[in-house]
Amino acid sequence: MTSELDRDILVTAPPDAGGVRIDRFLATALEDNAALDAPLSRTRIKALIQSGGLFEADAPQIDPSATVRADIEYRLVLPPVRDATPQGQDIPLDILFEDAHLIVINKPAGLVVHPAPGQPDGTLVNALIAHCGTSLTGIGGVMRPGIVHRLDKDTSGVMLA
């Protein structure tokens, strides 16, 4: 299912493209596409295909290893770009010390420090943004906690920000 915020990229397979894997074909065909801000990696194209974002003559195509059929129009649906800026979340913090320049936190085991693709929220960074508000502005006015070091998810310990 597509939304009004999705972008559609149309690519017609030339006669010499028949038999090539669809993910490889699209990665090459879209390298210099003016509708894209940056080229899509083959991994990203594969994920879009597997999530139902590719249509072959208006029929969904979810197999990235399927082969291209010459002279067929393919429609790749690109969902809207998500804001990568972490958002504040009300997550309890064990604060050992805090002043205008520094916050010292006892990080519990099980808490991820930085947002990542597998853990975009529920992190120490999200908690710090909520707790500290605009006092986290850093270089270029970007709100981000200047965590001095990192600890693995399952490691507890004292952290400075």
mmCIF file of N, CA and C in Angstrom, residues 18 32 59 71 78 85 102 122 129 140 148 155:
data_model
loop_
_atom_site.group_PDB
_atom_site.id
_atom_site.type_symbol
_atom_site.label_atom_id
_atom_site.label_comp_id
_atom_site.label_asym_id
_atom_site.label_seq_id
_atom_site.Cartn_x
_atom_site.Cartn_y
_atom_site.Cartn_z
ATOM 1 N N GLY A 18 16.889 -7.833 -20.206
ATOM 2 C CA GLY A 18 16.175 -9.075 -19.913
ATOM 3 C C GLY A 18 17.089 -10.138 -19.327
ATOM 4 N N ASP A 32 22.096 7.402 -11.569
ATOM 5 C CA ASP A 32 22.106 8.831 -11.894
ATOM 6 C C ASP A 32 20.700 9.403 -12.054
ATOM 7 N N ALA A 59 1.724 -4.977 -10.974
ATOM 8 C CA ALA A 59 1.592 -6.151 -10.104
ATOM 9 C C ALA A 59 2.773 -6.138 -9.131
ATOM 10 N N ASP A 71 11.397 -4.390 -21.816
ATOM 11 C CA ASP A 71 10.298 -3.511 -22.242
ATOM 12 C C ASP A 71 9.132 -3.450 -21.254
ATOM 13 N N LEU A 78 9.152 4.739 -3.135
ATOM 14 C CA LEU A 78 10.051 5.169 -2.067
ATOM 15 C C LEU A 78 9.237 5.832 -0.967
ATOM 16 N N THR A 85 16.889 12.663 13.306
ATOM 17 C CA THR A 85 17.161 13.308 14.577
ATOM 18 C C THR A 85 16.440 12.562 15.693
ATOM 19 N N LEU A 102 27.603 19.553 32.658
ATOM 20 C CA LEU A 102 27.897 18.123 32.722
ATOM 21 C C LEU A 102 26.752 17.369 33.386
ATOM 22 N N GLY A 122 14.073 4.614 22.555
ATOM 23 C CA GLY A 122 14.202 3.910 23.828
ATOM 24 C C GLY A 122 15.645 3.830 24.295
ATOM 25 N N ILE A 129 17.861 13.732 25.695
ATOM 26 C CA ILE A 129 17.202 14.817 24.956
ATOM 27 C C ILE A 129 15.955 15.281 25.704
ATOM 28 N N GLY A 140 27.038 23.716 15.444
ATOM 29 C CA GLY A 140 26.086 24.080 14.399
ATOM 30 C C GLY A 140 24.648 24.136 14.875
ATOM 31 N N VAL A 148 30.498 11.184 26.229
ATOM 32 C CA VAL A 148 31.948 11.075 26.150
ATOM 33 C C VAL A 148 32.388 9.680 25.714
ATOM 34 N N THR A 155 25.861 -3.749 29.369
ATOM 35 C CA THR A 155 26.863 -3.304 30.333
ATOM 36 C C THR A 155 26.320 -2.121 31.118
#
